[in-house]
Coordinates of C-alpha atoms and ligand atoms in Angstrom, one line a residue:
M1 CA 135.0 88.7 74.5
N2 CA 132.2 90.8 73.2
I3 CA 132.9 94.5 72.9
Q4 CA 129.8 96.7 72.3
E5 CA 129.8 100.3 71.2
N6 CA 127.9 103.4 72.4
V7 CA 126.1 101.6 75.2
P8 CA 123.9 103.7 77.4
L9 CA 125.2 103.7 81.0
A10 CA 122.3 105.3 82.8
P11 CA 120.4 102.0 83.1
H12 CA 123.4 100.5 84.9
T13 CA 123.3 103.1 87.6
T14 CA 120.9 103.6 90.5
L15 CA 120.7 107.3 89.7
R16 CA 119.8 106.5 86.1
I17 CA 121.6 109.5 84.8
G18 CA 124.4 110.0 82.3
G19 CA 125.6 109.3 78.7
P20 CA 127.0 106.2 76.9
A21 CA 130.1 104.1 77.1
R22 CA 132.1 104.4 73.8
Y23 CA 133.0 100.8 74.3
Y24 CA 131.5 98.3 76.8
A25 CA 132.3 94.8 77.8
T26 CA 131.0 92.4 80.3
A27 CA 133.4 90.1 82.1
L28 CA 132.2 86.8 83.6
S29 CA 135.6 85.4 84.5
E30 CA 139.1 86.5 85.3
E31 CA 140.2 85.6 81.8
E32 CA 137.6 87.9 80.4
L33 CA 138.7 90.7 82.7
R34 CA 142.3 90.3 81.4
D35 CA 141.3 90.1 77.8
A36 CA 139.2 93.2 78.0
A37 CA 142.0 95.1 79.8
L38 CA 144.6 94.1 77.2
W39 CA 142.2 95.0 74.4
A40 CA 141.9 98.5 75.9
R41 CA 145.6 98.7 76.4
S42 CA 146.3 97.8 72.8
R43 CA 144.1 100.8 71.8
S44 CA 145.4 103.1 74.5
L45 CA 141.9 103.5 75.8
P46 CA 141.1 104.5 79.4
V47 CA 139.2 101.8 81.3
F48 CA 136.4 102.4 83.8
V49 CA 135.3 99.5 86.0
L50 CA 131.6 99.2 86.5
G51 CA 130.2 97.2 89.4
G52 CA 126.7 97.6 90.9
G53 CA 126.4 101.3 89.7
S54 CA 125.1 102.3 93.1
N55 CA 127.7 104.9 94.0
L56 CA 128.2 106.4 90.6
V57 CA 127.5 109.6 88.7
I58 CA 128.1 109.3 84.9
S59 CA 128.5 112.6 83.0
D60 CA 126.1 113.5 80.2
D61 CA 128.9 112.9 77.7
G62 CA 129.4 109.4 79.0
F63 CA 132.8 107.7 79.1
P64 CA 135.2 107.9 76.1
G65 CA 137.0 104.6 76.7
L66 CA 136.1 101.0 77.7
V67 CA 133.6 100.4 80.4
L68 CA 134.3 97.0 81.9
H69 CA 131.3 95.6 83.7
V70 CA 132.4 93.1 86.3
R71 CA 129.9 90.3 86.5
L72 CA 132.0 87.4 88.0
R73 CA 129.9 85.1 90.1
G74 CA 130.5 82.5 92.8
I75 CA 130.5 82.3 96.6
E76 CA 132.5 79.8 98.6
A77 CA 132.2 79.4 102.3
T78 CA 134.4 77.4 104.7
Q79 CA 133.6 76.0 108.1
D80 CA 135.7 78.6 110.0
G81 CA 133.7 81.6 108.7
R82 CA 135.8 82.5 105.7
V83 CA 133.7 83.5 102.7
V84 CA 135.2 84.1 99.3
A85 CA 132.8 86.0 97.0
A86 CA 133.3 87.0 93.4
A87 CA 133.2 90.7 92.7
G88 CA 130.0 90.6 90.6
E89 CA 127.8 89.0 93.3
D90 CA 125.1 91.2 94.7
W91 CA 126.2 92.5 98.1
D92 CA 122.9 92.3 99.9
A93 CA 122.3 88.7 98.7
L94 CA 125.7 87.8 100.2
V95 CA 124.8 89.6 103.5
S96 CA 121.4 87.8 103.6
R97 CA 123.1 84.4 103.0
C98 CA 125.8 85.0 105.7
V99 CA 123.1 86.1 108.2
A100 CA 121.1 83.0 107.5
A101 CA 124.2 80.9 108.0
G102 CA 124.9 82.5 111.4
L103 CA 128.0 84.4 110.3
A104 CA 128.4 87.7 112.1
G105 CA 130.3 90.7 111.0
I106 CA 128.3 92.2 108.1
E107 CA 124.7 92.2 109.3
C108 CA 124.7 96.0 109.8
L109 CA 125.6 96.4 106.1
S110 CA 122.2 94.9 105.1
G111 CA 120.4 96.7 102.3
I112 CA 123.3 98.5 100.8
P113 CA 122.9 98.4 97.0
G114 CA 125.8 97.4 94.8
S115 CA 128.1 94.5 94.2
V116 CA 130.7 92.7 96.3
G117 CA 133.6 94.2 94.3
G118 CA 132.6 97.7 95.3
T119 CA 132.8 97.0 99.1
P120 CA 136.5 97.2 99.6
V121 CA 136.9 100.1 97.1
Q122 CA 135.0 102.6 99.2
N123 CA 135.2 100.6 102.4
V124 CA 131.4 100.5 102.7
G125 CA 130.1 101.2 106.2
A126 CA 126.8 101.7 108.0
Y127 CA 125.3 101.4 111.5
G128 CA 128.6 101.0 113.3
Q129 CA 130.2 98.5 110.9
E130 CA 132.8 99.0 108.2
V131 CA 133.5 96.2 105.8
S132 CA 137.3 96.6 106.3
A133 CA 136.9 95.0 109.7
T134 CA 135.9 91.7 108.1
I135 CA 137.9 91.8 104.9
R136 CA 140.9 89.4 105.0
S137 CA 142.1 89.9 101.4
V138 CA 141.2 91.3 98.1
R139 CA 142.0 89.7 94.8
A140 CA 142.5 92.3 92.0
M141 CA 143.9 92.7 88.6
D142 CA 146.3 95.4 87.6
I143 CA 144.6 96.9 84.5
A144 CA 147.8 98.0 82.9
T145 CA 149.4 94.5 83.0
G146 CA 146.5 92.1 83.3
E147 CA 148.2 90.5 86.3
F148 CA 146.3 89.3 89.3
R149 CA 147.4 89.8 92.9
N150 CA 146.0 89.0 96.4
L151 CA 146.2 92.0 98.6
A152 CA 146.1 91.4 102.4
A153 CA 143.7 93.8 104.1
S154 CA 146.7 95.6 105.6
E155 CA 147.8 96.5 102.1
C156 CA 144.5 98.0 101.1
G157 CA 144.9 101.3 103.1
F158 CA 141.4 101.2 104.6
S159 CA 140.0 104.3 106.4
Y160 CA 136.5 106.0 106.4
R161 CA 135.1 105.5 102.8
T162 CA 138.6 105.1 101.6
S163 CA 141.0 102.5 100.3
I164 CA 144.0 102.5 98.0
F165 CA 141.5 101.5 95.3
N166 CA 139.8 104.9 95.4
S167 CA 142.7 107.1 96.5
S168 CA 146.5 106.5 96.0
E169 CA 146.0 103.8 93.4
R170 CA 142.7 105.0 92.0
G171 CA 141.9 103.4 88.5
R172 CA 144.8 100.9 88.7
H173 CA 142.9 97.8 89.7
V174 CA 139.8 95.7 89.1
V175 CA 138.6 93.8 92.1
S176 CA 137.8 90.2 91.1
S177 CA 137.0 88.6 94.5
V178 CA 137.0 89.4 98.1
T179 CA 137.7 87.1 101.1
Y180 CA 135.7 88.0 104.3
E181 CA 136.5 86.6 107.7
L182 CA 133.2 86.3 109.6
D183 CA 132.4 85.1 113.0
P184 CA 130.4 81.8 113.1
G185 CA 127.8 82.0 115.8
G186 CA 128.9 85.5 116.7
A187 CA 126.6 88.2 118.2
P188 CA 125.3 91.0 116.0
R189 CA 126.8 94.5 116.4
L190 CA 124.5 97.0 118.1
D191 CA 126.5 100.2 118.3
Y192 CA 124.5 102.7 116.4
K193 CA 122.0 104.5 118.7
E194 CA 119.1 104.4 116.2
L195 CA 119.5 100.6 116.0
K196 CA 120.1 100.0 119.7
D197 CA 116.9 102.0 120.5
R198 CA 114.9 99.5 118.5
F199 CA 115.9 96.7 120.8
E200 CA 115.4 98.7 124.0
G201 CA 114.8 96.2 126.8
R202 CA 115.1 93.2 124.6
P203 CA 118.3 91.2 125.3
A204 CA 120.5 89.6 122.6
P205 CA 118.6 90.0 119.3
S206 CA 119.6 87.6 116.6
L207 CA 121.6 88.4 113.5
A208 CA 118.4 88.1 111.5
E209 CA 116.5 90.5 113.7
V210 CA 119.3 93.1 113.4
R211 CA 119.3 92.6 109.6
E212 CA 115.5 93.3 109.6
A213 CA 115.9 96.3 111.8
V214 CA 118.6 97.8 109.5
L215 CA 116.5 97.2 106.5
T216 CA 113.6 99.0 108.2
V217 CA 115.7 101.9 109.2
R218 CA 117.2 102.2 105.7
A219 CA 113.8 102.0 104.1
G220 CA 112.6 104.8 106.3
K221 CA 115.3 107.0 104.9
S222 CA 114.8 105.8 101.3
M223 CA 118.3 104.3 101.5
L224 CA 116.9 101.0 100.2
L225 CA 116.4 100.5 96.5
A226 CA 112.7 100.2 95.7
S227 CA 111.0 100.8 92.4
D228 CA 108.0 102.4 94.1
D229 CA 110.1 104.8 96.1
P230 CA 111.2 107.8 93.9
N231 CA 113.6 109.0 96.6
S232 CA 115.6 105.8 96.1
R233 CA 116.8 106.9 92.6
S234 CA 120.0 108.2 94.2
A235 CA 123.6 107.3 94.8
G236 CA 123.1 107.0 98.5
S237 CA 125.0 109.6 100.5
F238 CA 126.1 112.2 98.1
F239 CA 128.7 113.7 100.5
K240 CA 131.1 112.2 103.1
N241 CA 130.6 113.2 106.7
P242 CA 133.4 115.7 107.2
I243 CA 136.0 115.1 109.8
V244 CA 136.8 118.4 111.5
R245 CA 138.9 119.7 114.4
E246 CA 137.1 120.2 117.8
P247 CA 137.1 124.0 117.7
L248 CA 135.4 124.0 114.3
W249 CA 132.8 121.7 115.6
A250 CA 132.3 123.9 118.7
A251 CA 131.9 126.9 116.4
L252 CA 128.9 125.2 114.8
E253 CA 126.9 125.7 118.0
K254 CA 127.7 129.4 118.0
T255 CA 126.5 129.7 114.4
T256 CA 123.3 127.6 114.8
G257 CA 122.4 127.9 118.4
V258 CA 122.2 124.2 118.9
P259 CA 125.0 121.6 119.5
A260 CA 125.9 119.7 116.4
P261 CA 125.8 115.9 116.4
R262 CA 129.3 114.4 116.5
Y263 CA 131.0 111.0 116.3
A264 CA 134.5 110.7 117.9
V265 CA 137.2 109.9 115.4
S266 CA 140.5 110.5 117.2
P267 CA 141.7 112.9 119.9
G268 CA 140.9 116.4 118.7
L269 CA 138.9 115.2 115.6
V270 CA 135.2 114.6 115.2
K271 CA 133.0 113.5 112.3
V272 CA 129.9 115.7 111.8
P273 CA 126.9 114.5 109.8
A274 CA 126.9 116.2 106.5
A275 CA 123.1 115.9 106.4
W276 CA 122.9 118.1 109.5
L277 CA 125.1 120.7 108.0
I278 CA 123.1 120.8 104.8
D279 CA 119.8 121.1 106.8
R280 CA 121.3 123.9 108.9
A281 CA 122.6 125.7 105.8
G282 CA 119.0 126.1 104.8
F283 CA 118.2 123.3 102.4
Q284 CA 114.9 121.5 102.8
R285 CA 114.2 117.8 102.3
G286 CA 112.3 117.4 99.0
E287 CA 113.7 120.7 97.6
R288 CA 114.0 120.5 93.8
R289 CA 115.9 122.1 91.0
G290 CA 113.9 121.0 88.0
P291 CA 114.0 117.2 87.8
V292 CA 116.7 116.7 90.4
G293 CA 116.6 117.5 94.1
I294 CA 117.1 116.5 97.7
S295 CA 115.5 113.3 99.0
S296 CA 112.4 114.1 101.0
R297 CA 113.6 111.6 103.6
H298 CA 117.3 112.5 104.0
T299 CA 119.2 115.6 103.0
L300 CA 122.3 113.6 102.2
A301 CA 120.8 111.9 99.2
L302 CA 120.4 113.8 95.9
V303 CA 117.7 112.3 93.7
N304 CA 116.8 112.0 90.1
F305 CA 113.0 112.6 90.3
G306 CA 112.6 111.8 86.6
G307 CA 111.9 113.8 83.5
N308 CA 115.2 113.5 81.7
A309 CA 117.4 114.7 84.5
T310 CA 120.9 115.4 83.5
A311 CA 124.2 114.9 85.3
A312 CA 124.9 118.6 84.8
Q313 CA 121.7 119.5 86.8
L314 CA 122.6 117.1 89.5
M315 CA 126.2 118.4 89.8
K316 CA 125.0 122.0 89.8
L317 CA 122.9 121.2 92.8
A318 CA 125.8 119.4 94.5
V319 CA 128.0 122.4 94.0
E320 CA 125.3 124.8 95.3
I321 CA 125.1 122.7 98.5
Q322 CA 128.9 122.6 98.9
A323 CA 129.1 126.4 98.4
R324 CA 126.4 127.2 100.9
V325 CA 127.8 124.9 103.6
M326 CA 131.2 126.4 103.0
K327 CA 129.9 129.9 103.3
R328 CA 127.9 129.2 106.4
F329 CA 130.2 126.9 108.3
G330 CA 133.6 127.1 106.6
I331 CA 133.5 123.3 106.1
E332 CA 134.2 121.6 102.8
L333 CA 131.9 118.8 101.9
E334 CA 133.5 116.2 99.7
M335 CA 131.4 114.3 97.2
E336 CA 131.1 110.6 97.9
P337 CA 130.0 108.9 94.7
V338 CA 132.5 108.1 92.0
R339 CA 132.2 110.6 89.1
V340 CA 133.0 109.4 85.6
G341 CA 133.5 111.3 82.4
F342 CA 133.8 114.7 84.0
G343 CA 137.3 115.2 82.5
E344 CA 139.0 113.9 85.6
Ligands
EPU421 N1 120.4 114.3 109.7 C1 119.9 115.6 109.4 N2 119.0 115.6 108.4 C2 118.6 114.6 107.6 C3 119.2 113.3 108.0 C4 120.1 113.2 109.0 O1 120.2 116.5 110.1 O2 117.9 114.7 106.7 C5 121.4 114.3 110.8 C6 120.8 113.8 112.1 O3 121.4 114.5 113.1 C7 121.3 112.3 112.2 C8 122.6 112.4 111.5 O4 122.4 113.4 110.5 O5 121.3 111.9 113.5 C9 123.1 111.1 110.9 O6 122.2 110.6 110.0 P1 122.1 109.1 109.6 O7 122.1 108.2 110.8 O8 121.1 108.9 108.6 O9 123.6 108.8 109.0 P2 124.5 109.7 108.0 O10 125.7 110.1 108.8 O11 123.7 110.7 107.3 C10 126.0 107.6 107.3 C11 126.5 107.0 106.1 C12 125.4 106.1 105.4 C13 125.0 105.1 106.4 C14 124.5 105.7 107.7 C15 124.2 104.8 108.8 C16 128.2 108.5 105.2 C17 128.5 109.5 104.1 N3 126.9 108.0 105.2 O12 125.0 108.5 107.0 O13 126.0 105.5 104.3 O14 124.0 104.2 105.9 O15 125.5 106.6 108.2 O16 125.4 104.3 109.4 O17 129.0 108.1 106.0 C18 126.3 105.9 102.0 O18 127.5 106.0 102.2 O19 125.9 106.0 100.8 C19 125.4 105.7 103.1 C20 124.1 105.7 102.9

């Protein structure tokens, strides 16, 4: 095990913002994960688990403990559609491989940056699919004891962008591998209107065609990592779509004069696009506060436009957005990315 000191973390994140890790270790195996966790325990250091860095805001002060970078590799697939992937595998490479093998269930999650290990943590979702629908189990280590456990999907507490790993048991585990149960020869999911529209009048698109369509839609919103797209230096959606009671949703039309978009959640509750609320609160796409700002393609992504942007500048903009949406609509926007080193 190789422990490094004062390692810059910004290059390990898609936002490219933030300070250093006091200690930093890379784990290529479960043994290395355990060794690193026990090393941190012996020094009473907090541990932060770093995966793909795509949903992460690191504070300018960095992290005072051990940053454990999970880089375990390996994918095993069985005949019946079960796929076991190590946490450090690139998520989109896995999706691409499964689509090519005719395995349905994650094709709409194409183009999402990050690693396999992050997918159960925030229950990644897009275009009508949530990864929890295909996760069979998650193998994870308890950081305090170094012991590994296989958690069945039912034990993971999945809901919208939520699992036990980022809520009730936040900080307790490191995911080492995930078992997905996919559908060999299954049809792609075409629920999301924007996606469905692209196949208007064309029956039964293939998994590969749906993957391509998702990649195109995402690229159009700068939600695809691309070195030549400055808007993509972001953490994806910066806020969750709030789930509100029907009367609060209905009140939005009174305030704005137009009906707000909605997705049904359960009787009496609807999800409202945070991007729409931010727009209607008066923020413009492409609006900047110094080197940080709002993506010119989507109001839900906050972007580091370069020039030594700081986490403080980014968080200030996030708080400004929250405050204005609260003042105008009485709705609280919850930040979506994991925040590290902000004294939590
Ligand atoms: N909209 C605006 N202004 C904008 C962009 C969108 O008003 O600048 C409104 C439009 O009414 C649009 C609606 O917001 O119809 C929804 O926009 P979009 O389809 O882009 O989806 P989203 O709700 O903003 C969510 C996820 C994304 C996921 C997409 C597609 C969350 C927080 N975000 O975004 O996930 O890719 O749906 O399914 O749930 C992420 O989590 O990082 C992420 C990118």
